[in-house]
XYZ file of C-alpha atoms in Angstrom:
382
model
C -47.478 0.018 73.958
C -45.298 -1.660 71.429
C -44.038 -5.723 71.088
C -41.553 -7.433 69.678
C -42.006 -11.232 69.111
C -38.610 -12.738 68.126
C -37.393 -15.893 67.902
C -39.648 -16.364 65.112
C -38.122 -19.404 63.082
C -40.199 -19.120 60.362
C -42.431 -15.573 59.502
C -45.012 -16.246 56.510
C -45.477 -12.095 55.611
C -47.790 -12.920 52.572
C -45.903 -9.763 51.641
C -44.268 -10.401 48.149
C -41.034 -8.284 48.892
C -40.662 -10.236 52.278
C -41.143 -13.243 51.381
C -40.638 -15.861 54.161
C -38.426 -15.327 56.679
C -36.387 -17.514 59.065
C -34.626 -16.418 62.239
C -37.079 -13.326 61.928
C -39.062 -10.489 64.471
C -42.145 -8.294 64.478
C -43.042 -5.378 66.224
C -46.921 -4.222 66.837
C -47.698 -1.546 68.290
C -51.607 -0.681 69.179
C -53.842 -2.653 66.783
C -50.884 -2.646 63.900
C -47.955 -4.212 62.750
C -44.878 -1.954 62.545
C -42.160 -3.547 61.612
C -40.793 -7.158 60.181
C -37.447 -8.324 59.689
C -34.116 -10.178 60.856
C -34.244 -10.600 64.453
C -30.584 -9.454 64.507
C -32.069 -6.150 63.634
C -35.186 -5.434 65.844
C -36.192 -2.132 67.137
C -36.112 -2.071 70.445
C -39.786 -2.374 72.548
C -41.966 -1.909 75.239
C -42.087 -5.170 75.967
C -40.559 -8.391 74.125
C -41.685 -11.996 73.449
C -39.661 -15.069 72.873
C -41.133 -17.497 70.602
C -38.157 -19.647 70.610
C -38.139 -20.965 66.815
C -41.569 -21.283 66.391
C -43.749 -20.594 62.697
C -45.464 -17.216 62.692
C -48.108 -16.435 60.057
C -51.210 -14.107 59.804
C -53.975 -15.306 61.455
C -56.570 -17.580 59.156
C -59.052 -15.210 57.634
C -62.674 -17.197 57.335
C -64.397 -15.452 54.558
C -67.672 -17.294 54.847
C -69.073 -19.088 57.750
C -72.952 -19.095 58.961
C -73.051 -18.764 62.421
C -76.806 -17.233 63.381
C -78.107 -20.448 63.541
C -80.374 -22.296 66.285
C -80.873 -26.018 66.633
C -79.128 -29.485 65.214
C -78.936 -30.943 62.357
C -77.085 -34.109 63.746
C -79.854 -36.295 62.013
C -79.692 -34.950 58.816
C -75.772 -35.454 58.861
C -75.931 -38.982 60.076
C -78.181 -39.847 56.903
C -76.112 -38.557 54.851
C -72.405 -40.375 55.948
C -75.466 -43.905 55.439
C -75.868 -42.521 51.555
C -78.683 -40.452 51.051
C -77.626 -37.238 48.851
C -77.417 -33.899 50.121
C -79.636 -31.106 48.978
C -80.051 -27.531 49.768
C -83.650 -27.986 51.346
C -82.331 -29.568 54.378
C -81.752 -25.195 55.435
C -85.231 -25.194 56.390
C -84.963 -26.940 59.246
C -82.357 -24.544 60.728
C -84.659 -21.873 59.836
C -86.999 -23.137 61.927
C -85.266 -23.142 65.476
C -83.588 -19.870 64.315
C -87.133 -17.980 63.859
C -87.808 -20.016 67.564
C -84.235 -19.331 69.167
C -84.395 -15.990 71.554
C -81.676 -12.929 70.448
C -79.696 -14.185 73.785
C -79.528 -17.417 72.372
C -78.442 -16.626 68.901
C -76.086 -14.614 70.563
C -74.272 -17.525 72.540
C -73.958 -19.196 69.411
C -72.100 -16.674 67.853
C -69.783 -15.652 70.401
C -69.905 -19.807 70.426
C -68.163 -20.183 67.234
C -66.003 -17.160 67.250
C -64.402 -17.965 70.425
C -63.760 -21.509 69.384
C -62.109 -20.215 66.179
C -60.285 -17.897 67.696
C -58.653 -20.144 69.498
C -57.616 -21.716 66.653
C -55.792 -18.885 65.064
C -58.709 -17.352 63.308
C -58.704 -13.544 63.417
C -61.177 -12.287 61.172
C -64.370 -13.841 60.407
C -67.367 -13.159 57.877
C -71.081 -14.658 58.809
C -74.191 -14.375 56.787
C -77.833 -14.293 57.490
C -80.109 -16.538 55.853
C -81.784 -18.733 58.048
C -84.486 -15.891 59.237
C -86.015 -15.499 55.905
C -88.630 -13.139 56.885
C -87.971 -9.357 57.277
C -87.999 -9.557 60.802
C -85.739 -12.526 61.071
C -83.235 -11.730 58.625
C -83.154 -7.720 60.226
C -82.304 -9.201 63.888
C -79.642 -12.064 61.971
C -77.872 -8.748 60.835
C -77.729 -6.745 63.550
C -76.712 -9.678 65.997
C -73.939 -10.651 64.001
C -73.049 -6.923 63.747
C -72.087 -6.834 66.928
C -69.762 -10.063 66.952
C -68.252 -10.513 63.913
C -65.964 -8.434 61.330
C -68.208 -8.916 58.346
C -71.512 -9.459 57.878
C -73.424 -10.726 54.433
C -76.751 -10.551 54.061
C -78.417 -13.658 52.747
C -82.001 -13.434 52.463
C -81.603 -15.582 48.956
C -80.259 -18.425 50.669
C -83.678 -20.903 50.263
C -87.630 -20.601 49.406
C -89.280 -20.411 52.412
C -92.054 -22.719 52.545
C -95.334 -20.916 51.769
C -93.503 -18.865 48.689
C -93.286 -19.345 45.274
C -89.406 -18.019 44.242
C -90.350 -14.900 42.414
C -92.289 -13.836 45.023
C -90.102 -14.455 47.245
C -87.231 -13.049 45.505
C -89.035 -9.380 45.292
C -89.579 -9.491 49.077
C -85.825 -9.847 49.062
C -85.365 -7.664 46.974
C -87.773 -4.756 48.639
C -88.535 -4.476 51.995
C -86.290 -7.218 53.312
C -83.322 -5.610 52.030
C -84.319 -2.095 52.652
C -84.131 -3.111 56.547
C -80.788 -4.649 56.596
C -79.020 -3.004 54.227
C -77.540 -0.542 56.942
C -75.926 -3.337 59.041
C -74.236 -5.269 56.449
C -71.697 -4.860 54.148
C -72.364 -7.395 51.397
C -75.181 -9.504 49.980
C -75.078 -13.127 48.775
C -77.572 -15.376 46.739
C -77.594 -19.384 46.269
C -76.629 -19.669 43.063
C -77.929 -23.565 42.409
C -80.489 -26.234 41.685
C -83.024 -25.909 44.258
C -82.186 -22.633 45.704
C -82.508 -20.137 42.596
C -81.492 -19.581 38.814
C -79.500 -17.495 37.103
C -82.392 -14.951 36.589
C -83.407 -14.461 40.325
C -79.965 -14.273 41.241
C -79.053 -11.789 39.212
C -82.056 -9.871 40.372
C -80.895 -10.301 44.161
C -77.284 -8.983 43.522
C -78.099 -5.829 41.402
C -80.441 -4.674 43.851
C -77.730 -5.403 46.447
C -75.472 -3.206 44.256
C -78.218 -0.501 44.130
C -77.749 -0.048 47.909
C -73.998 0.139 48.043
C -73.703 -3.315 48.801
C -70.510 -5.415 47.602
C -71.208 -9.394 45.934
C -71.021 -12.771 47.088
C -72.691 -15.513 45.154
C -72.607 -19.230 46.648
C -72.109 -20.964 43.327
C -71.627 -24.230 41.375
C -71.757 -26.554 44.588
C -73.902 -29.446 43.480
C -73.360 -29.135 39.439
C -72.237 -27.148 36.803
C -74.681 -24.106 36.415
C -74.620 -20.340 35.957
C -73.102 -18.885 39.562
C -69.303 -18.570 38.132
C -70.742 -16.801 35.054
C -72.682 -14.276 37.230
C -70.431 -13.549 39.382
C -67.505 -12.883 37.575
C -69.815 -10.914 34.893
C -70.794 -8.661 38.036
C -67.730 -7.900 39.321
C -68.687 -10.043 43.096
C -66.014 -10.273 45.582
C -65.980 -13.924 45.201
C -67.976 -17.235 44.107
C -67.639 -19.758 46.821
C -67.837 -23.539 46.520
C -66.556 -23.790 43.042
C -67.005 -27.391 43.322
C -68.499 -27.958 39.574
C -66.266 -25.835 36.924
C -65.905 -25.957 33.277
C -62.847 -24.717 31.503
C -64.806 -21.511 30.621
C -65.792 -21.009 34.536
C -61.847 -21.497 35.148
C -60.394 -18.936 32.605
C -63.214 -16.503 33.676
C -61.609 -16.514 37.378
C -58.255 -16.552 35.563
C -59.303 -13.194 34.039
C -61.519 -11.497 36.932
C -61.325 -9.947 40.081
C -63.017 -12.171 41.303
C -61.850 -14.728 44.527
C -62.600 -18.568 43.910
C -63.406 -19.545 47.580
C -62.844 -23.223 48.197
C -64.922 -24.956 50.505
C -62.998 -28.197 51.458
C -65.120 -29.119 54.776
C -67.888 -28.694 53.373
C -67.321 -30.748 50.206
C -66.287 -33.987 52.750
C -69.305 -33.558 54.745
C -71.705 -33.744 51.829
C -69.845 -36.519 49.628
C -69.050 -34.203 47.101
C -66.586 -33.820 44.881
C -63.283 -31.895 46.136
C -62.724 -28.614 43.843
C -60.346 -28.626 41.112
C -57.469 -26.056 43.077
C -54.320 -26.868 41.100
C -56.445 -25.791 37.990
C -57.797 -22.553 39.433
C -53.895 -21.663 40.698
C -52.337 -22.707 37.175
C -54.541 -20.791 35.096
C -53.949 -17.221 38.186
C -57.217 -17.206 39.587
C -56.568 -16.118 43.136
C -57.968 -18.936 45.747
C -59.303 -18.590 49.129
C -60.159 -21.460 51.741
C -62.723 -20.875 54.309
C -64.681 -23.276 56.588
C -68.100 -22.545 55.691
C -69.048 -23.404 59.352
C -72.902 -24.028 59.914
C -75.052 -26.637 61.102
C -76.088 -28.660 57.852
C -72.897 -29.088 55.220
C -70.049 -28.193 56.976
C -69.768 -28.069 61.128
C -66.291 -26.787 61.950
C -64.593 -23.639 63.005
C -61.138 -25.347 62.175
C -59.624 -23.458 59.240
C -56.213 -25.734 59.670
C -58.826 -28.498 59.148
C -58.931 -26.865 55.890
C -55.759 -26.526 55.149
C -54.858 -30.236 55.465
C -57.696 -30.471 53.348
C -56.256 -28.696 50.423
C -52.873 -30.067 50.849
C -53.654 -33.856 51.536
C -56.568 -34.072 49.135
C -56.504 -30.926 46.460
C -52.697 -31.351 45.431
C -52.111 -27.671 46.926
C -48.869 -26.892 48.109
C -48.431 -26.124 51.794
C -47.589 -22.677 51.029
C -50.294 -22.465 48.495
C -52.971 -23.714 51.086
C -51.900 -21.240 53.749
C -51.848 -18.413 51.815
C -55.361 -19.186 50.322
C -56.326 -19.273 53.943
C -55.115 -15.821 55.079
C -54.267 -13.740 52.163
C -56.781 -15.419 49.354
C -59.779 -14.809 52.337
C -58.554 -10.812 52.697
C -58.940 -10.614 48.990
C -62.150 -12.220 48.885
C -63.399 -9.691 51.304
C -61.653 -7.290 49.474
C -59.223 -6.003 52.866
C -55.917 -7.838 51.281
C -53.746 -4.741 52.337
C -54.848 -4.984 56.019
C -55.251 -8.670 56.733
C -54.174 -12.024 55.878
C -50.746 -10.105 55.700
C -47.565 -9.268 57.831
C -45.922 -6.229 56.996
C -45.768 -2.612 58.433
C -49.209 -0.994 58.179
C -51.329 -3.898 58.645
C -53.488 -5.497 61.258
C -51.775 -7.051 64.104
C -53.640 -10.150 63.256
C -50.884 -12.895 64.304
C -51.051 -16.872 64.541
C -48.054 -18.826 66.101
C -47.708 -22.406 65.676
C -45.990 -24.636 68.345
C -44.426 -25.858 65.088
C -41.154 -24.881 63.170
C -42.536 -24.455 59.795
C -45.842 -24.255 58.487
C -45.922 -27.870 56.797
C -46.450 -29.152 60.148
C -50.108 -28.479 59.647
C -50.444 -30.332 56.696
C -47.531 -32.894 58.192
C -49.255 -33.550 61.520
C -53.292 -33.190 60.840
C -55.888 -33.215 63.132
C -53.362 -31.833 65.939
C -53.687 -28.688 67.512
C -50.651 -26.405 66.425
C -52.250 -23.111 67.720
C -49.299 -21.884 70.382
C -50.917 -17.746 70.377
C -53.077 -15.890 68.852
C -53.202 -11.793 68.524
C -55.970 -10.362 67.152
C -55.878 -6.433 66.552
C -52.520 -6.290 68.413
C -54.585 -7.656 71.531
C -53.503 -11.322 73.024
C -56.603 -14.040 72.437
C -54.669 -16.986 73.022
């Protein structure tokens, strides 16, 4: 059954014939978007809506959240807005109630966090593993999230347990813990960074990844300059996320890769870090993402327009330049930029309206709830 929404005063396609649009239609029809233009020109429908002027852009693509998680970290956080420093240890403690937390539970969380972003005009989602860290823990994270999410990561390398030396570790992860969840995931990640694991052992972790079909993800250069750009882009991953600590060598190796820059603005606020260095990443053309990195520890929100305002009110990106990183930038990063993140015929009826005219008014008026509808695979969510 096919719909037209028209009345659409502004239509960000992410499509670089369209353009934007103004006084501008859509049509789905099923799970896909069939046709975009002037609203003067519509196809006739099914059935029609009348958004009466308001912005219409893709829905927000989150290309890296952590949402099989179990218990609070509310202490931890409170610490750290009194001044102690964040570091990547505090993930044990989430591993703990995760291990404890029942598979109904971690399932409530999940559906949780999706639902809540949904609602928010987020339409595709990514979540990773990585606070089992034991086969059997890690196996159950996968196939959980399997079932709730569009993307799954698998992210055995995410800390040491305690008990392990990191080598060891790292050829469990490499063996027998990926060898189980390999079949319910599509990529596989490693924490890049002081604390976590080297260059060496991270290296290790992706190519066995690649060895089982897997695509790359490396968390990387979060807490200082180290060697997560340089092994990402040298392995040809999907994207290096945080990006908070870059030389100009990091920078021009974006510039000349494949690979996505994902920006973590949330996160970077919640741990007193340093905000990433966007406008350099854009001038030199590496593509940029934004995603909300939502877990328990660094960065607790679902809100990608959160993230947005971020960028714009904080990293010097442009309005148009924040949004896009937000839709199109996280399709690329997951590699699906021709399906999603986009508004043109052929792709996913993924659709956000604002109860805004233009899309500065998320940037213009932050903190305030814009999201008017949502339609997520041509189906209505909001």
């Amino acid at each position: 059954m096919s719909l037209l929404l028209t009345g659409i005063g502004e239509l960000t396609t992410n499509d670089d014939e369209l353009g934007t649009l103004h006084d501008a239609a859509l049509v789905i029809d099923g799970d896909s978007v069939v046709w975009t233009g002037p609203a003067s020109s519509a196809p006739a429908a099914d059935d029609a809506v009348d958004l009466e002027g308001r912005a219409v852009l893709p829905g927000w693509v989150d290309s890296h959240t952590h949402l099989v998680f179990a218990g609070d970290r509310t202490t931890e956080f409170a610490a750290r807005m009194a001044g102690q420093a964040y570091r990547a240890g505090g993930i044990a403690v989430t591993v703990g109630a995760t291990r404890s937390a029942s598979d109904e539970e971690l399932t409530a969380v999940i559906r949780k966090h999706v639902a809540e972003a949904v609602s928010q005009g987020t339409t595709y989602i990514e979540t990773k593993t990585g606070y089992g860290l034991d086969v059997p823990n890690e196996l159950r994270s996968a196939v959980l999230a399997s079932s709730e999410v569009d993307e799954v990561t698998f992210l055995g390398a995410h800390l040491v347990p305690q008990g392990w030396d990191a080598d060891s570790y790292v050829d469990l992860v490499c063996g027998e813990m990926l060898a189980a969840v390999a079949p319910h995931v599509r990529w596989i990640d490693v924490f890049c960074e002081t604390g976590a694991f080297d260059g060496q052992q991270s290296r290790a972790v992706l190519q066995a990844g690649a060895k089982h079909g897997l695509g790359l993800r490396v968390h990387g250069n979060q807490l200082d300059y180290g060697p997560g750009v340089r092994l990402a882009v040298e392995l040809n991953a999907a994207s290096v996320d945080h990006c908070t600590y870059l030389t100009k060598s990091d920078v021009d190796d974006l510039a000349s890769s494949e690979t996505v820059a994902t920006l973590l603005p949330a996160c970077d606020l919640s741990t007193r870090q340093p905000l990433p260095d966007a406008q350099s990443l854009l001038n030199a053309g590496a593509t940029v993402a934004l995603a909300s990195n939502c877990n328990p520890g660094s960065s607790y929100t679902t809100s990608m327009a959160f993230c947005v305002a971020i960028a714009v009110l904080q990293m010097r990106m442009s309005v148009s330049e924040a949004v896009r990183a937000a839709t199109w930038g996280g399709a690329r990063a997951l590699r699906r930029e021709h399906e999603i993140g986009i508004l043109r015929q052929g792709a996913r009826a993924d659709i956000h309206v604002l109860d805004a005219p233009s899309i500065t008014h998320l940037a213009y008026r932050p903190g305030v709830p814009l999201t008017h509808a949502v339609w997520r695979k041509g189906t209505r969510a909001r």
